[in-house]
Amino acid sequence: MLGCKLALKEDNIDQRTIINIPGGQKTVTIGEGHCTIIAGPCAVESREAYLEIALIMKEMGVHILRGGAFKPRTSPYSFAGLGEKGLKILAEARELTGLPVVTEVLDIREMEKVCYYCDIIQIGSRNMQNFPLLKEAGRSGKPVILKRGFAATIEEWLFASEYILQAGNNQVILCERGIRTFESMMRNTVDIGAVALLKNLSHLPIIVDPSHATGKRELVKPVARAAVSAGADGLIIEVHQNPDKALSDGPQSLTPDLFADVARDIKKLAQLYNKEC
Ligand code: PEP
Ligand code: MN
């Protein structure tokens, strides 16, 4: 059916790609048998605030820190991230916490810098079909979180992953973050079926972003639970000390207290499914 060559499992073989992330104090694993939690603010806003939230995340059992230094914003007048300064703060947070860090790369010209400071690179929804960027991510040799384009079919998403895999980089983590539909009460429509389908079709790990998927903090916990129950290998969640003051994505960001509750819940659920978390 699909013309993909590298992202799909071979017929009748339950092949699974397990990705080991070095960079932190201990190697973090993403893939079958694990439920990996990635969390942090949408964007790195300042050194003090980021280091503080990074320590809180570690305390709550997060495995990988997130934080955008280069932000893709709909309006050119919105906060677009701290750039290289943000990357340096991420690297400092890794030193402080011992946790690996992930950040989005927007531009092929920034790939080298992002790879220098961070442990995982993220290709955002808006860039899922930026083919030169995908090829460069493949050449980087770094683990890549490939978010689903907000208007991409599953087939288009798998073909996008194929551009990274073709370059000899098999460390691709798919991330369902919701797609645009006729529904307007949530930021996006989360495709839980895609998670279950891809666990069958592909050997690549798949995680879910319940924050961007819903745009509403009160929906993060139930959608996170649904994702793990559908077989997701992990979650990426936005957390901010003071969401009302966040420079991006405040309405979907959890406070540390709300996140602590979600993390406890997910860890229990992971145990039920015999997954390390
Ligand atoms: C993000 O994770 O910060 C982000 C911009 O997500 P997406 O690309 O899914 O919109
Ligand atoms: Mn965001």
Short mmCIF file of C-alpha atoms and ligand atoms in Angstrom, two decimals:
data_model
loop_
_atom_site.label_atom_id
_atom_site.label_comp_id
_atom_site.label_asym_id
_atom_site.label_seq_id
_atom_site.Cartn_x
_atom_site.Cartn_y
_atom_site.Cartn_z
CA MET A 1 0.00 0.00 0.00
CA LEU A 2 2.33 2.80 1.11
CA GLY A 3 5.42 3.39 -0.96
CA CYS A 4 7.63 3.93 2.08
CA LYS A 5 10.72 1.75 2.23
CA LEU A 6 12.39 2.54 5.52
CA ALA A 7 9.76 3.69 8.02
CA LEU A 8 7.55 0.62 7.81
CA LYS A 9 8.02 -2.72 9.54
CA GLU A 10 8.98 -5.56 7.25
CA ASP A 11 6.14 -7.98 6.64
CA ASN A 12 5.37 -10.14 9.64
CA ILE A 13 8.33 -8.90 11.64
CA ASP A 14 7.62 -7.03 14.86
CA GLN A 15 10.61 -4.79 14.40
CA ARG A 16 11.01 -1.86 16.87
CA THR A 17 13.49 0.97 16.77
CA ILE A 18 14.72 1.87 20.23
CA ILE A 19 16.49 5.20 20.51
CA ASN A 20 19.09 5.88 23.16
CA ILE A 21 19.69 9.52 23.96
CA PRO A 22 23.12 10.30 25.35
CA GLY A 23 24.04 13.75 26.63
CA GLY A 24 22.53 13.66 30.09
CA GLN A 25 23.82 12.05 33.27
CA LYS A 26 22.36 8.73 32.17
CA THR A 27 21.19 7.51 28.80
CA VAL A 28 17.47 8.03 28.22
CA THR A 29 15.61 5.52 26.07
CA ILE A 30 12.69 6.21 23.74
CA GLY A 31 10.80 3.28 22.25
CA GLU A 32 9.02 0.03 23.03
CA GLY A 33 8.86 -0.77 26.73
CA HIS A 34 9.32 2.83 27.80
CA CYS A 35 7.08 5.79 28.41
CA THR A 36 9.33 8.81 28.08
CA ILE A 37 8.17 12.15 29.42
CA ILE A 38 9.49 15.32 27.81
CA ALA A 39 8.41 18.57 29.47
CA GLY A 40 9.25 22.23 29.89
CA PRO A 41 8.05 25.58 28.67
CA CYS A 42 7.08 26.33 25.10
CA ALA A 43 9.98 28.76 24.83
CA VAL A 44 13.13 29.52 26.79
CA GLU A 45 12.24 32.99 28.08
CA SER A 46 15.10 33.79 30.46
CA ARG A 47 18.03 32.02 32.08
CA GLU A 48 16.65 32.27 35.62
CA ALA A 49 13.17 31.05 34.74
CA TYR A 50 14.42 28.20 32.58
CA LEU A 51 16.91 26.86 35.11
CA GLU A 52 14.24 27.03 37.79
CA ILE A 53 11.63 25.10 35.77
CA ALA A 54 14.31 22.61 34.64
CA LEU A 55 15.05 21.70 38.27
CA ILE A 56 11.32 21.40 39.00
CA MET A 57 10.89 19.09 35.99
CA LYS A 58 13.74 16.87 37.16
CA GLU A 59 12.21 16.68 40.63
CA MET A 60 8.95 15.50 39.07
CA GLY A 61 10.58 12.64 37.18
CA VAL A 62 10.75 14.14 33.69
CA HIS A 63 13.24 12.34 31.42
CA ILE A 64 13.99 15.04 28.83
CA LEU A 65 13.69 18.85 28.95
CA ARG A 66 12.03 20.86 26.19
CA GLY A 67 12.26 24.58 25.38
CA GLY A 68 12.15 26.52 22.14
CA ALA A 69 14.99 28.88 21.26
CA PHE A 70 13.81 29.46 17.69
CA LYS A 71 10.03 29.76 17.69
CA PRO A 72 7.88 29.52 14.57
CA ARG A 73 5.24 32.21 15.18
CA THR A 74 2.21 32.96 13.06
CA SER A 75 2.67 36.69 13.60
CA PRO A 76 6.08 38.21 12.97
CA TYR A 77 5.35 40.56 15.89
CA SER A 78 5.20 37.72 18.47
CA PHE A 79 8.13 36.60 20.63
CA ALA A 80 10.29 34.40 18.40
CA GLY A 81 12.67 33.00 20.99
CA LEU A 82 16.11 33.94 22.32
CA GLY A 83 18.01 32.25 19.49
CA GLU A 84 21.56 31.15 20.31
CA LYS A 85 21.30 32.62 23.80
CA GLY A 86 18.39 30.22 24.37
CA LEU A 87 20.47 27.28 23.14
CA LYS A 88 23.19 28.16 25.66
CA ILE A 89 20.60 28.25 28.45
CA LEU A 90 19.36 24.81 27.40
CA ALA A 91 22.92 23.46 27.54
CA GLU A 92 23.32 25.00 31.00
CA ALA A 93 20.07 23.37 32.13
CA ARG A 94 21.41 20.01 30.97
CA GLU A 95 24.56 20.55 33.03
CA LEU A 96 22.49 21.52 36.05
CA THR A 97 19.94 18.69 35.89
CA GLY A 98 21.75 15.91 34.04
CA LEU A 99 18.75 15.66 31.69
CA PRO A 100 19.07 15.75 27.90
CA VAL A 101 17.43 18.67 26.07
CA VAL A 102 15.34 18.99 22.91
CA THR A 103 14.71 22.12 20.88
CA GLU A 104 13.23 22.99 17.51
CA VAL A 105 15.37 23.79 14.50
CA LEU A 106 13.69 26.15 12.04
CA ASP A 107 16.38 26.84 9.54
CA ILE A 108 18.99 24.73 7.83
CA ARG A 109 21.56 27.45 8.65
CA GLU A 110 21.03 26.87 12.36
CA MET A 111 21.32 23.07 12.28
CA GLU A 112 24.97 22.95 13.32
CA LYS A 113 24.45 25.27 16.29
CA VAL A 114 21.34 23.45 17.49
CA CYS A 115 23.17 20.11 17.25
CA TYR A 116 26.12 21.53 19.16
CA TYR A 117 24.03 22.60 22.17
CA CYS A 118 21.17 20.09 22.22
CA ASP A 119 20.67 16.32 22.35
CA ILE A 120 17.55 15.94 20.21
CA ILE A 121 16.39 18.17 17.38
CA GLN A 122 12.74 18.84 16.76
CA ILE A 123 11.24 19.45 13.35
CA GLY A 124 8.02 21.35 13.95
CA SER A 125 4.63 20.88 12.41
CA ARG A 126 5.12 23.82 10.05
CA ASN A 127 8.33 22.32 8.70
CA MET A 128 7.29 18.69 8.31
CA GLN A 129 7.64 19.02 4.56
CA ASN A 130 10.66 21.29 4.51
CA PHE A 131 12.64 18.72 2.57
CA PRO A 132 16.09 20.37 2.71
CA LEU A 133 15.67 20.68 6.51
CA LEU A 134 14.66 17.01 6.77
CA LYS A 135 17.68 15.92 4.75
CA GLU A 136 19.99 18.04 6.90
CA ALA A 137 18.42 16.55 10.06
CA GLY A 138 19.18 13.15 8.56
CA ARG A 139 22.79 14.10 7.97
CA SER A 140 23.15 15.53 11.49
CA GLY A 141 23.13 12.06 13.02
CA LYS A 142 21.13 13.40 16.00
CA PRO A 143 17.85 11.90 17.21
CA VAL A 144 14.99 13.79 15.57
CA ILE A 145 11.45 14.39 16.83
CA LEU A 146 9.36 14.77 13.69
CA LYS A 147 6.05 16.45 14.42
CA ARG A 148 3.11 15.76 12.19
CA GLY A 149 2.25 18.60 9.84
CA PHE A 150 -1.05 20.14 10.91
CA ALA A 151 -2.55 19.27 7.55
CA ALA A 152 -0.54 16.15 6.79
CA THR A 153 -1.90 12.70 6.14
CA ILE A 154 -0.22 9.79 7.88
CA GLU A 155 1.31 8.78 4.56
CA GLU A 156 2.82 12.25 4.01
CA TRP A 157 4.20 12.16 7.55
CA LEU A 158 5.83 8.78 6.99
CA PHE A 159 7.34 9.98 3.71
CA ALA A 160 8.75 12.99 5.59
CA SER A 161 10.39 10.60 8.07
CA GLU A 162 11.80 8.72 5.10
CA TYR A 163 13.86 11.78 4.11
CA ILE A 164 15.65 11.58 7.48
CA LEU A 165 15.98 7.81 7.40
CA GLN A 166 17.37 7.90 3.85
CA ALA A 167 20.36 9.89 5.06
CA GLY A 168 21.28 6.95 7.26
CA ASN A 169 19.81 8.39 10.46
CA ASN A 170 17.36 5.88 11.92
CA GLN A 171 16.78 7.85 15.13
CA VAL A 172 13.39 9.29 14.24
CA ILE A 173 10.63 9.79 16.79
CA LEU A 174 7.21 10.57 15.32
CA CYS A 175 5.07 13.06 17.26
CA GLU A 176 1.31 13.38 16.87
CA ARG A 177 0.38 16.96 17.80
CA GLY A 178 -3.09 17.26 16.35
CA ILE A 179 -4.30 18.22 12.91
CA ARG A 180 -6.54 20.98 11.62
CA THR A 181 -10.14 19.91 11.03
CA PHE A 182 -13.54 21.62 10.84
CA GLU A 183 -13.65 21.48 14.66
CA SER A 184 -12.97 24.86 16.20
CA MET A 185 -13.38 24.39 19.96
CA MET A 186 -9.86 23.08 20.35
CA ARG A 187 -6.62 24.30 18.81
CA ASN A 188 -6.28 21.04 16.85
CA THR A 189 -7.91 17.64 16.62
CA VAL A 190 -5.77 14.94 18.16
CA ASP A 191 -5.55 11.79 16.07
CA ILE A 192 -5.31 8.99 18.63
CA GLY A 193 -6.10 6.46 15.91
CA ALA A 194 -2.89 7.49 14.15
CA VAL A 195 -0.93 6.42 17.22
CA ALA A 196 -2.46 2.96 17.22
CA LEU A 197 -2.11 2.64 13.45
CA LEU A 198 1.53 3.70 13.42
CA LYS A 199 2.41 1.28 16.21
CA ASN A 200 1.20 -1.41 13.82
CA LEU A 201 2.69 -0.05 10.62
CA SER A 202 6.00 1.46 11.63
CA HIS A 203 8.95 0.41 13.75
CA LEU A 204 9.60 4.02 14.76
CA PRO A 205 8.67 5.23 18.25
CA ILE A 206 5.71 7.59 18.44
CA ILE A 207 4.97 10.18 21.10
CA VAL A 208 2.05 12.57 21.58
CA ASP A 209 1.94 16.29 22.35
CA PRO A 210 -1.34 16.84 24.23
CA SER A 211 -0.53 20.54 24.72
CA HIS A 212 -0.47 21.66 21.09
CA ALA A 213 -3.07 19.02 20.23
CA THR A 214 -5.73 20.66 22.40
CA GLY A 215 -4.55 24.18 23.20
CA LYS A 216 -6.28 23.89 26.59
CA ARG A 217 -4.52 23.01 29.81
CA GLU A 218 -7.52 21.21 31.29
CA LEU A 219 -7.47 18.73 28.39
CA VAL A 220 -3.80 17.82 28.69
CA LYS A 221 -4.28 15.11 31.33
CA PRO A 222 -7.13 13.17 29.70
CA VAL A 223 -5.50 13.33 26.26
CA ALA A 224 -2.14 12.26 27.71
CA ARG A 225 -3.87 9.26 29.28
CA ALA A 226 -5.57 8.39 26.00
CA ALA A 227 -2.26 8.62 24.16
CA VAL A 228 -0.46 6.26 26.51
CA SER A 229 -3.40 3.87 26.43
CA ALA A 230 -3.32 3.87 22.62
CA GLY A 231 0.31 2.77 22.75
CA ALA A 232 2.29 6.02 22.63
CA ASP A 233 5.93 5.65 23.64
CA GLY A 234 5.95 8.99 25.41
CA LEU A 235 4.60 12.49 25.77
CA ILE A 236 5.81 16.04 25.24
CA ILE A 237 4.07 18.52 27.53
CA GLU A 238 4.32 22.28 28.05
CA VAL A 239 4.81 23.57 31.60
CA HIS A 240 5.30 27.16 32.78
CA GLN A 241 5.72 28.67 36.28
CA ASN A 242 3.20 31.37 35.44
CA PRO A 243 1.19 30.46 32.32
CA ASP A 244 -0.71 33.79 32.36
CA LYS A 245 2.60 35.57 31.80
CA ALA A 246 4.04 33.08 29.28
CA LEU A 247 5.40 34.65 26.08
CA SER A 248 3.89 31.81 24.04
CA ASP A 249 1.24 29.12 24.48
CA GLY A 250 0.16 30.11 28.02
CA PRO A 251 -3.41 28.74 27.70
CA GLN A 252 -2.15 25.21 27.07
CA SER A 253 0.72 25.32 29.57
CA LEU A 254 0.37 23.49 32.88
CA THR A 255 1.52 25.00 36.15
CA PRO A 256 4.12 22.86 37.96
CA ASP A 257 1.39 21.67 40.36
CA LEU A 258 -0.91 20.58 37.56
CA PHE A 259 1.99 18.91 35.81
CA ALA A 260 2.96 17.00 38.96
CA ASP A 261 -0.51 15.47 38.97
CA VAL A 262 -0.28 14.50 35.27
CA ALA A 263 3.21 13.02 35.73
CA ARG A 264 2.09 10.92 38.72
CA ASP A 265 -0.89 9.68 36.76
CA ILE A 266 1.12 8.79 33.66
CA LYS A 267 3.72 6.96 35.70
CA LYS A 268 0.96 4.82 37.24
CA LEU A 269 -0.53 4.13 33.82
CA ALA A 270 2.88 3.19 32.42
CA GLN A 271 3.30 0.70 35.22
CA LEU A 272 -0.02 -0.87 34.28
CA TYR A 273 1.30 -1.37 30.75
CA ASN A 274 4.66 -2.69 32.01
CA LYS A 275 6.54 0.30 30.68
CA GLU A 276 9.50 1.96 32.30
CA CYS A 277 8.70 5.56 33.16
C1 PEP B 1 6.46 23.34 19.82
O1 PEP B 1 6.54 22.17 20.23
O2 PEP B 1 6.93 24.28 20.45
C2 PEP B 1 5.72 23.64 18.58
C3 PEP B 1 5.85 24.82 17.98
O3 PEP B 1 4.94 22.63 18.18
P1 PEP B 1 4.26 22.36 16.74
O4 PEP B 1 5.36 22.38 15.74
O5 PEP B 1 3.65 21.01 16.94
O6 PEP B 1 3.25 23.44 16.54
MN MN B 2 4.28 25.76 22.10
#
